[in-house]
Amino acid sequence: MDFSEKTIKKDMIYSGKIIEVNLQTVVLPNGRKSKREVVNHPGGVAILAYKDSDTVFMVEQFRKPIERNILEIPAGKIEKDEDIKTCGMRELEEEIGYKARKFEYIGKVVTSPGFCDEYIYIFKAEDLYKGRDDIGDEDEFINIKEVKIGEIKDMIKNGEIIDAKTICAFMMI
Amino acid sequence: MDFSEKTIKKDMIYSGKIIEVNLQTVVLPNGRKSKREVVNHPGGVAILAYKDSDTVFMVEQFRKPIERNILEIPAGKIEKDEDIKTCGMRELEEEIGYKARKFEYIGKVVTSPGFCDEYIYIFKAEDLYKGRDDIGDEDEFINIKEVKIGEIKDMIKNGEIIDAKTICAFMMI
């Protein structure tokens, strides 16, 4: 069934460094009009980085919107015109200081499709070797953690891991 | 390690029907200043609704930000001052027309913590019985689907399911 909504008016509300916000007037399948608040985001990558066959690297970092530290797999935003694989390899090295001999795309997720167009492209990195030493970028502070894959499901169930892209990545392997 | 970022200035950019957007100036752990674009969202619920022990109900709906239909578990926004369990039971009935005799909280996820504070609270609904017939709210158009739990992992791997909260829910059971 075609439930698509045609945009008849689009007001730009904010164009920032990372996100854009617009308010769209749409025509619904029943002919009525409604409003949609839409956040445009450049999208991101996330990487399941295997230290060995049963251990992955994760990063703990402070996330301002929720005012707390959380545990995530290495991830980051796609820069303008950047290829997703290039972005994945860049973020892997920036966040944990490793490069990978095997770097494979395993799937994508949409994080919050009700109001935002952000996709996260997920990669699996294996056969890692040391890259740069200065991890983090200029406004990013990170603790690297090693986590056993066998413990992931319990960490999700007990709330130690609450980051959606991270949880999704483990459903793709 | 304390990597928290103190807000020294907060400019409200947009206060809409669902989201608010603000731009915060923060002090980083190294004393430097940076900007954070933050989207505030009321949060939502999502429900794993069991038709029987090996089948769940899902909903297909058009999502304007990504301009396509996607398959999700029943879900919706938390209304002002609404209890999350009440919200979960309301959305279950609004989206698929069922009530549940067993309704259990199984965990929460944060959908996009880099820029947004949205949490999704996930419930498991069992022992369902028919509620109202008029599904969907006034600007929501939904196809109900029945999906075998045994097929979920393949549907995630082959891209038929890309919705993050939906994928996360199946990691909590």
mmCIF file of C-alpha atoms in Angstrom:
data_model
loop_
_atom_site.group_PDB
_atom_site.id
_atom_site.type_symbol
_atom_site.label_atom_id
_atom_site.label_comp_id
_atom_site.label_asym_id
_atom_site.label_seq_id
_atom_site.Cartn_x
_atom_site.Cartn_y
_atom_site.Cartn_z
ATOM 1 C CA MET A 1 0.000 0.000 0.000
ATOM 2 C CA ASP A 2 1.266 3.467 -0.811
ATOM 3 C CA PHE A 3 1.292 5.530 2.358
ATOM 4 C CA SER A 4 3.745 8.113 1.111
ATOM 5 C CA GLU A 5 3.349 11.737 2.151
ATOM 6 C CA LYS A 6 3.941 14.474 -0.384
ATOM 7 C CA THR A 7 5.686 17.615 0.846
ATOM 8 C CA ILE A 8 3.886 20.786 -0.230
ATOM 9 C CA LYS A 9 5.874 23.252 1.900
ATOM 10 C CA LYS A 10 9.279 23.082 3.553
ATOM 11 C CA ASP A 11 10.510 25.705 6.006
ATOM 12 C CA MET A 12 14.168 25.626 6.967
ATOM 13 C CA ILE A 13 14.450 26.234 10.701
ATOM 14 C CA TYR A 14 18.099 25.688 11.481
ATOM 15 C CA SER A 15 21.205 24.873 9.526
ATOM 16 C CA GLY A 16 23.974 24.025 11.952
ATOM 17 C CA LYS A 17 27.399 22.433 11.938
ATOM 18 C CA ILE A 18 26.060 18.882 12.103
ATOM 19 C CA ILE A 19 22.282 18.930 11.809
ATOM 20 C CA GLU A 20 19.649 20.790 9.821
ATOM 21 C CA VAL A 21 16.066 21.139 11.010
ATOM 22 C CA ASN A 22 13.092 21.750 8.772
ATOM 23 C CA LEU A 23 9.327 21.798 9.164
ATOM 24 C CA GLN A 24 7.411 20.184 6.324
ATOM 25 C CA THR A 25 3.738 20.451 5.485
ATOM 26 C CA VAL A 26 2.678 17.137 3.957
ATOM 27 C CA VAL A 27 -0.426 15.688 2.347
ATOM 28 C CA LEU A 28 -1.412 12.415 4.004
ATOM 29 C CA PRO A 29 -2.788 9.349 2.184
ATOM 30 C CA ASN A 30 -6.319 10.441 3.205
ATOM 31 C CA GLY A 31 -5.831 13.888 1.621
ATOM 32 C CA ARG A 32 -5.530 15.751 4.901
ATOM 33 C CA LYS A 33 -2.578 17.951 5.698
ATOM 34 C CA SER A 34 -0.157 17.485 8.556
ATOM 35 C CA LYS A 35 3.200 18.832 9.724
ATOM 36 C CA ARG A 36 6.438 16.876 10.027
ATOM 37 C CA GLU A 37 9.446 18.092 11.992
ATOM 38 C CA VAL A 38 12.506 16.649 10.292
ATOM 39 C CA VAL A 39 16.124 16.609 11.437
ATOM 40 C CA ASN A 40 18.646 16.006 8.659
ATOM 41 C CA HIS A 41 21.887 14.401 9.759
ATOM 42 C CA PRO A 42 24.846 13.444 7.533
ATOM 43 C CA GLY A 43 24.765 9.870 8.842
ATOM 44 C CA GLY A 44 27.476 7.930 10.575
ATOM 45 C CA VAL A 45 29.484 4.768 10.725
ATOM 46 C CA ALA A 46 30.062 2.286 13.536
ATOM 47 C CA ILE A 47 32.682 -0.420 13.681
ATOM 48 C CA LEU A 48 32.755 -3.829 15.343
ATOM 49 C CA ALA A 49 36.515 -3.980 15.838
ATOM 50 C CA TYR A 50 37.783 -7.429 16.792
ATOM 51 C CA LYS A 51 40.869 -7.533 18.989
ATOM 52 C CA ASP A 52 40.663 -11.298 18.630
ATOM 53 C CA SER A 53 37.896 -13.763 17.798
ATOM 54 C CA ASP A 54 36.081 -13.295 21.108
ATOM 55 C CA THR A 55 36.959 -9.705 22.092
ATOM 56 C CA VAL A 56 35.915 -6.345 20.630
ATOM 57 C CA PHE A 57 37.085 -2.824 21.362
ATOM 58 C CA MET A 58 34.530 -0.414 22.727
ATOM 59 C CA VAL A 59 34.782 3.229 23.731
ATOM 60 C CA GLU A 60 33.386 4.984 26.738
ATOM 61 C CA GLN A 61 32.617 8.646 26.205
ATOM 62 C CA PHE A 62 30.539 11.466 27.609
ATOM 63 C CA ARG A 63 27.426 12.234 25.582
ATOM 64 C CA LYS A 64 26.164 15.738 26.230
ATOM 65 C CA PRO A 65 22.509 15.218 25.205
ATOM 66 C CA ILE A 66 22.029 12.561 27.890
ATOM 67 C CA GLU A 67 24.604 14.054 30.328
ATOM 68 C CA ARG A 68 26.411 10.797 31.025
ATOM 69 C CA ASN A 69 29.151 8.445 29.867
ATOM 70 C CA ILE A 70 28.080 5.495 27.752
ATOM 71 C CA LEU A 71 29.771 2.492 26.216
ATOM 72 C CA GLU A 72 29.640 2.285 22.423
ATOM 73 C CA ILE A 73 31.464 0.646 19.588
ATOM 74 C CA PRO A 74 33.796 3.067 17.747
ATOM 75 C CA ALA A 75 31.680 5.376 15.583
ATOM 76 C CA GLY A 76 31.519 8.783 14.015
ATOM 77 C CA LYS A 77 29.916 11.112 11.535
ATOM 78 C CA ILE A 78 30.379 10.968 7.788
ATOM 79 C CA GLU A 79 32.210 14.051 6.533
ATOM 80 C CA LYS A 80 30.961 15.877 3.445
ATOM 81 C CA ASP A 81 31.514 13.763 0.293
ATOM 82 C CA GLU A 82 33.298 11.079 2.316
ATOM 83 C CA ASP A 83 32.925 7.463 1.231
ATOM 84 C CA ILE A 84 31.416 5.353 4.064
ATOM 85 C CA LYS A 85 34.242 2.813 4.102
ATOM 86 C CA THR A 86 36.882 5.557 4.190
ATOM 87 C CA CYS A 87 34.916 7.142 7.032
ATOM 88 C CA GLY A 88 34.775 3.835 8.899
ATOM 89 C CA MET A 89 38.511 3.280 8.621
ATOM 90 C CA ARG A 90 39.235 6.886 9.642
ATOM 91 C CA GLU A 91 36.999 6.684 12.701
ATOM 92 C CA LEU A 92 38.477 3.330 13.728
ATOM 93 C CA GLU A 93 41.953 4.823 13.795
ATOM 94 C CA GLU A 94 40.857 8.115 15.384
ATOM 95 C CA GLU A 95 38.921 6.428 18.156
ATOM 96 C CA ILE A 96 41.021 3.406 19.084
ATOM 97 C CA GLY A 97 44.311 3.908 17.262
ATOM 98 C CA TYR A 98 44.051 0.853 15.028
ATOM 99 C CA LYS A 99 43.939 0.128 11.318
ATOM 100 C CA ALA A 100 42.417 -3.079 9.935
ATOM 101 C CA ARG A 101 43.559 -5.472 7.194
ATOM 102 C CA LYS A 102 39.976 -6.781 6.860
ATOM 103 C CA PHE A 103 37.203 -4.183 6.799
ATOM 104 C CA GLU A 104 33.746 -5.395 5.764
ATOM 105 C CA TYR A 105 30.341 -3.644 5.495
ATOM 106 C CA ILE A 106 27.699 -5.654 7.359
ATOM 107 C CA GLY A 107 24.571 -3.495 7.231
ATOM 108 C CA LYS A 108 22.852 -0.226 8.029
ATOM 109 C CA VAL A 109 20.270 0.979 10.524
ATOM 110 C CA VAL A 110 18.101 4.064 10.794
ATOM 111 C CA THR A 111 18.321 5.416 14.335
ATOM 112 C CA SER A 112 15.109 7.383 14.757
ATOM 113 C CA PRO A 113 13.029 7.397 11.566
ATOM 114 C CA GLY A 114 10.068 9.239 13.106
ATOM 115 C CA PHE A 115 11.882 12.564 12.968
ATOM 116 C CA CYS A 116 15.440 12.035 11.668
ATOM 117 C CA ASP A 117 17.096 10.716 8.498
ATOM 118 C CA GLU A 118 20.293 9.503 10.187
ATOM 119 C CA TYR A 119 21.572 6.166 8.897
ATOM 120 C CA ILE A 120 24.442 4.361 10.598
ATOM 121 C CA TYR A 121 26.536 2.127 8.357
ATOM 122 C CA ILE A 122 28.074 -0.744 10.273
ATOM 123 C CA PHE A 123 31.387 -2.400 9.529
ATOM 124 C CA LYS A 124 33.310 -5.353 10.903
ATOM 125 C CA ALA A 125 37.060 -4.792 11.283
ATOM 126 C CA GLU A 126 39.462 -7.693 11.782
ATOM 127 C CA ASP A 127 43.180 -8.333 11.669
ATOM 128 C CA LEU A 128 43.952 -5.040 13.382
ATOM 129 C CA TYR A 129 47.342 -3.353 13.606
ATOM 130 C CA LYS A 130 48.578 -0.242 15.369
ATOM 131 C CA GLY A 131 48.021 3.108 13.664
ATOM 132 C CA ARG A 132 48.337 6.553 15.199
ATOM 133 C CA ASP A 133 48.821 6.979 18.948
ATOM 134 C CA ASP A 134 46.932 10.217 19.540
ATOM 135 C CA ILE A 135 43.370 8.972 19.779
ATOM 136 C CA GLY A 136 40.293 11.196 19.851
ATOM 137 C CA ASP A 137 39.853 14.371 17.868
ATOM 138 C CA GLU A 138 40.172 17.837 19.341
ATOM 139 C CA ASP A 139 36.840 17.826 21.149
ATOM 140 C CA GLU A 140 36.462 14.114 21.841
ATOM 141 C CA PHE A 141 37.643 12.313 24.990
ATOM 142 C CA ILE A 142 37.564 8.566 25.005
ATOM 143 C CA ASN A 143 38.340 5.571 27.237
ATOM 144 C CA ILE A 144 39.040 2.406 25.268
ATOM 145 C CA LYS A 145 37.613 -0.814 26.697
ATOM 146 C CA GLU A 146 37.961 -4.440 25.696
ATOM 147 C CA VAL A 147 34.738 -6.421 25.932
ATOM 148 C CA LYS A 148 34.178 -10.154 25.549
ATOM 149 C CA ILE A 149 31.564 -10.925 22.896
ATOM 150 C CA GLY A 150 30.155 -13.662 25.125
ATOM 151 C CA GLU A 151 29.253 -11.008 27.699
ATOM 152 C CA ILE A 152 27.502 -8.578 25.323
ATOM 153 C CA LYS A 153 24.001 -10.020 25.603
ATOM 154 C CA ASP A 154 24.107 -9.839 29.415
ATOM 155 C CA MET A 155 25.481 -6.267 29.253
ATOM 156 C CA ILE A 156 22.534 -5.284 27.042
ATOM 157 C CA LYS A 157 20.000 -6.999 29.268
ATOM 158 C CA ASN A 158 21.386 -5.450 32.457
ATOM 159 C CA GLY A 159 21.622 -1.942 30.979
ATOM 160 C CA GLU A 160 25.431 -1.612 30.805
ATOM 161 C CA ILE A 161 25.045 -1.166 27.032
ATOM 162 C CA ILE A 162 22.159 1.096 25.973
ATOM 163 C CA ASP A 163 23.496 2.560 22.732
ATOM 164 C CA ALA A 164 21.233 1.510 19.858
ATOM 165 C CA LYS A 165 23.826 1.304 17.044
ATOM 166 C CA THR A 166 26.072 -0.795 19.291
ATOM 167 C CA ILE A 167 23.285 -3.237 20.121
ATOM 168 C CA CYS A 168 22.254 -3.423 16.457
ATOM 169 C CA ALA A 169 25.804 -4.227 15.349
ATOM 170 C CA PHE A 170 25.806 -7.369 17.460
ATOM 171 C CA MET A 171 22.597 -8.534 15.739
ATOM 172 C CA MET A 172 24.424 -8.404 12.394
ATOM 173 C CA ILE A 173 27.102 -10.955 13.191
ATOM 174 C CA MET B 1 37.579 9.212 34.281
ATOM 175 C CA ASP B 2 35.380 12.290 34.344
ATOM 176 C CA PHE B 3 34.872 13.499 30.806
ATOM 177 C CA SER B 4 31.770 15.527 31.526
ATOM 178 C CA GLU B 5 31.208 18.800 29.688
ATOM 179 C CA LYS B 6 29.830 21.778 31.573
ATOM 180 C CA THR B 7 27.327 23.964 29.729
ATOM 181 C CA ILE B 8 28.160 27.670 30.011
ATOM 182 C CA LYS B 9 25.637 28.953 27.444
ATOM 183 C CA LYS B 10 22.475 27.501 25.975
ATOM 184 C CA ASP B 11 20.644 29.077 23.042
ATOM 185 C CA MET B 12 17.169 27.791 22.247
ATOM 186 C CA ILE B 13 16.846 27.458 18.489
ATOM 187 C CA TYR B 14 13.504 25.774 17.956
ATOM 188 C CA SER B 15 10.677 24.631 20.148
ATOM 189 C CA GLY B 16 8.303 22.528 18.060
ATOM 190 C CA LYS B 17 5.451 20.111 18.535
ATOM 191 C CA ILE B 18 7.711 17.114 19.119
ATOM 192 C CA ILE B 19 11.323 18.251 19.270
ATOM 193 C CA GLU B 20 13.303 21.136 20.717
ATOM 194 C CA VAL B 21 16.682 22.166 19.375
ATOM 195 C CA ASN B 22 19.318 24.048 21.326
ATOM 196 C CA LEU B 23 22.928 25.027 20.822
ATOM 197 C CA GLN B 24 25.135 24.667 23.874
ATOM 198 C CA THR B 25 28.561 26.107 24.513
ATOM 199 C CA VAL B 26 30.438 23.638 26.707
ATOM 200 C CA VAL B 27 33.772 23.479 28.501
ATOM 201 C CA LEU B 28 35.663 20.308 27.575
ATOM 202 C CA PRO B 29 37.765 18.228 29.999
ATOM 203 C CA ASN B 30 40.893 19.984 28.658
ATOM 204 C CA GLY B 31 39.439 23.429 29.445
ATOM 205 C CA ARG B 32 38.750 24.353 25.842
ATOM 206 C CA LYS B 33 35.334 25.435 24.668
ATOM 207 C CA SER B 34 33.209 23.694 22.066
ATOM 208 C CA LYS B 35 29.645 23.797 20.727
ATOM 209 C CA ARG B 36 27.065 21.024 20.967
ATOM 210 C CA GLU B 37 23.900 20.920 18.884
ATOM 211 C CA VAL B 38 21.304 19.093 20.956
ATOM 212 C CA VAL B 39 17.864 17.836 19.959
ATOM 213 C CA ASN B 40 15.513 17.214 22.880
ATOM 214 C CA HIS B 41 12.873 14.580 22.271
ATOM 215 C CA PRO B 42 10.211 13.379 24.742
ATOM 216 C CA GLY B 43 11.271 9.755 24.238
ATOM 217 C CA GLY B 44 9.252 6.822 23.093
ATOM 218 C CA VAL B 45 8.196 3.273 23.701
ATOM 219 C CA ALA B 46 8.408 0.175 21.527
ATOM 220 C CA ILE B 47 6.625 -3.103 22.075
ATOM 221 C CA LEU B 48 7.537 -6.683 21.213
ATOM 222 C CA ALA B 49 3.971 -7.965 20.871
ATOM 223 C CA TYR B 50 3.718 -11.752 20.751
ATOM 224 C CA LYS B 51 0.840 -13.170 18.736
ATOM 225 C CA ASP B 52 2.064 -16.565 19.907
ATOM 226 C CA SER B 53 5.368 -17.935 21.186
ATOM 227 C CA ASP B 54 7.090 -17.736 17.791
ATOM 228 C CA THR B 55 5.300 -14.825 16.070
ATOM 229 C CA VAL B 56 5.340 -11.075 16.720
ATOM 230 C CA PHE B 57 3.279 -8.269 15.260
ATOM 231 C CA MET B 58 5.122 -5.612 13.307
ATOM 232 C CA VAL B 59 3.927 -2.495 11.522
ATOM 233 C CA GLU B 60 4.887 -1.142 8.155
ATOM 234 C CA GLN B 61 4.626 2.615 7.840
ATOM 235 C CA PHE B 62 5.902 5.517 5.787
ATOM 236 C CA ARG B 63 8.619 7.527 7.498
ATOM 237 C CA LYS B 64 8.902 11.004 6.059
ATOM 238 C CA PRO B 65 12.534 11.746 7.053
ATOM 239 C CA ILE B 66 13.791 8.775 5.013
ATOM 240 C CA GLU B 67 10.985 8.934 2.375
ATOM 241 C CA ARG B 68 10.163 5.243 2.489
ATOM 242 C CA ASN B 69 8.123 2.558 4.227
ATOM 243 C CA ILE B 70 9.889 0.557 6.905
ATOM 244 C CA LEU B 71 9.029 -2.370 9.121
ATOM 245 C CA GLU B 72 9.089 -1.674 12.859
ATOM 246 C CA ILE B 73 7.695 -3.093 16.036
ATOM 247 C CA PRO B 74 4.738 -1.045 17.361
ATOM 248 C CA ALA B 75 6.074 2.175 18.901
ATOM 249 C CA GLY B 76 5.247 5.748 19.668
ATOM 250 C CA LYS B 77 6.099 8.923 21.513
ATOM 251 C CA ILE B 78 5.561 9.485 25.194
ATOM 252 C CA GLU B 79 2.934 12.157 25.792
ATOM 253 C CA LYS B 80 3.518 14.900 28.355
ATOM 254 C CA ASP B 81 3.464 13.474 31.916
ATOM 255 C CA GLU B 82 2.558 10.024 30.593
ATOM 256 C CA ASP B 83 3.859 6.970 32.451
ATOM 257 C CA ILE B 84 5.963 4.771 30.123
ATOM 258 C CA LYS B 85 3.944 1.616 30.743
ATOM 259 C CA THR B 86 0.661 3.456 30.122
ATOM 260 C CA CYS B 87 2.205 4.841 26.939
ATOM 261 C CA GLY B 88 3.298 1.364 25.858
ATOM 262 C CA MET B 89 -0.155 -0.117 26.355
ATOM 263 C CA ARG B 90 -1.780 2.840 24.575
ATOM 264 C CA GLU B 91 0.511 2.583 21.571
ATOM 265 C CA LEU B 92 0.039 -1.193 21.379
ATOM 266 C CA GLU B 93 -3.708 -0.753 21.080
ATOM 267 C CA GLU B 94 -3.501 2.281 18.758
ATOM 268 C CA GLU B 95 -1.091 0.607 16.366
ATOM 269 C CA ILE B 96 -2.249 -2.994 16.200
ATOM 270 C CA GLY B 97 -5.628 -3.014 17.986
ATOM 271 C CA TYR B 98 -4.609 -5.312 20.821
ATOM 272 C CA LYS B 99 -4.415 -5.140 24.583
ATOM 273 C CA ALA B 100 -2.132 -7.417 26.622
ATOM 274 C CA ARG B 101 -2.669 -9.348 29.848
ATOM 275 C CA LYS B 102 1.122 -9.538 30.352
ATOM 276 C CA PHE B 103 3.083 -6.336 29.748
ATOM 277 C CA GLU B 104 6.691 -6.301 30.919
ATOM 278 C CA TYR B 105 9.488 -3.678 30.683
ATOM 279 C CA ILE B 106 12.631 -5.263 29.237
ATOM 280 C CA GLY B 107 15.049 -2.360 28.800
ATOM 281 C CA LYS B 108 15.844 0.992 27.234
ATOM 282 C CA VAL B 109 18.073 2.267 24.464
ATOM 283 C CA VAL B 110 19.337 5.683 23.441
ATOM 284 C CA THR B 111 18.874 6.099 19.693
ATOM 285 C CA SER B 112 21.447 8.721 18.746
ATOM 286 C CA PRO B 113 23.341 10.004 21.783
ATOM 287 C CA GLY B 114 25.733 12.186 19.781
ATOM 288 C CA PHE B 115 23.079 14.849 19.229
ATOM 289 C CA CYS B 116 19.772 13.684 20.724
ATOM 290 C CA ASP B 117 18.431 12.702 24.161
ATOM 291 C CA GLU B 118 15.741 10.324 22.893
ATOM 292 C CA TYR B 119 15.364 7.145 24.925
ATOM 293 C CA ILE B 120 13.148 4.294 23.756
ATOM 294 C CA TYR B 121 11.674 2.124 26.518
ATOM 295 C CA ILE B 122 11.038 -1.409 25.325
ATOM 296 C CA PHE B 123 8.269 -3.690 26.522
ATOM 297 C CA LYS B 124 7.270 -7.286 25.910
ATOM 298 C CA ALA B 125 3.521 -7.865 25.516
ATOM 299 C CA GLU B 126 2.020 -11.344 25.750
ATOM 300 C CA ASP B 127 -1.393 -12.935 26.111
ATOM 301 C CA LEU B 128 -2.969 -10.419 23.740
ATOM 302 C CA TYR B 129 -6.694 -9.814 23.254
ATOM 303 C CA LYS B 130 -8.658 -7.636 20.866
ATOM 304 C CA GLY B 131 -9.089 -3.970 21.774
ATOM 305 C CA ARG B 132 -10.275 -1.180 19.495
ATOM 306 C CA ASP B 133 -10.737 -1.742 15.768
ATOM 307 C CA ASP B 134 -9.776 1.677 14.429
ATOM 308 C CA ILE B 135 -6.005 1.429 14.386
ATOM 309 C CA GLY B 136 -3.648 4.326 13.724
ATOM 310 C CA ASP B 137 -4.150 7.851 14.932
ATOM 311 C CA GLU B 138 -5.348 10.700 12.738
ATOM 312 C CA ASP B 139 -2.070 11.191 10.880
ATOM 313 C CA GLU B 140 -0.685 7.672 11.010
ATOM 314 C CA PHE B 141 -1.249 4.974 8.361
ATOM 315 C CA ILE B 142 -0.161 1.461 9.179
ATOM 316 C CA ASN B 143 -0.018 -2.049 7.686
ATOM 317 C CA ILE B 144 0.108 -4.757 10.340
ATOM 318 C CA LYS B 145 2.395 -7.707 9.630
ATOM 319 C CA GLU B 146 3.026 -10.969 11.430
ATOM 320 C CA VAL B 147 6.668 -12.003 11.528
ATOM 321 C CA LYS B 148 8.203 -15.260 12.718
ATOM 322 C CA ILE B 149 10.840 -14.695 15.397
ATOM 323 C CA GLY B 150 13.009 -17.366 13.783
ATOM 324 C CA GLU B 151 13.262 -15.191 10.663
ATOM 325 C CA ILE B 152 14.189 -11.927 12.388
ATOM 326 C CA LYS B 153 17.957 -12.374 12.324
ATOM 327 C CA ASP B 154 17.924 -13.084 8.574
ATOM 328 C CA MET B 155 15.632 -10.083 7.972
ATOM 329 C CA ILE B 156 18.122 -7.870 9.825
ATOM 330 C CA LYS B 157 21.101 -9.284 7.950
ATOM 331 C CA ASN B 158 19.448 -8.918 4.535
ATOM 332 C CA GLY B 159 18.227 -5.361 5.207
ATOM 333 C CA GLU B 160 14.460 -6.041 5.427
ATOM 334 C CA ILE B 161 14.593 -4.691 8.991
ATOM 335 C CA ILE B 162 16.714 -1.549 9.436
ATOM 336 C CA ASP B 163 14.927 0.171 12.306
ATOM 337 C CA ALA B 164 17.300 0.435 15.274
ATOM 338 C CA LYS B 165 14.773 0.165 18.142
ATOM 339 C CA THR B 166 13.255 -2.913 16.482
ATOM 340 C CA ILE B 167 16.630 -4.628 16.125
ATOM 341 C CA CYS B 168 17.556 -3.698 19.710
ATOM 342 C CA ALA B 169 14.326 -5.175 21.075
ATOM 343 C CA PHE B 170 15.238 -8.588 19.716
ATOM 344 C CA MET B 171 18.586 -8.434 21.542
ATOM 345 C CA MET B 172 16.695 -8.052 24.843
ATOM 346 C CA ILE B 173 14.842 -11.365 24.711
#
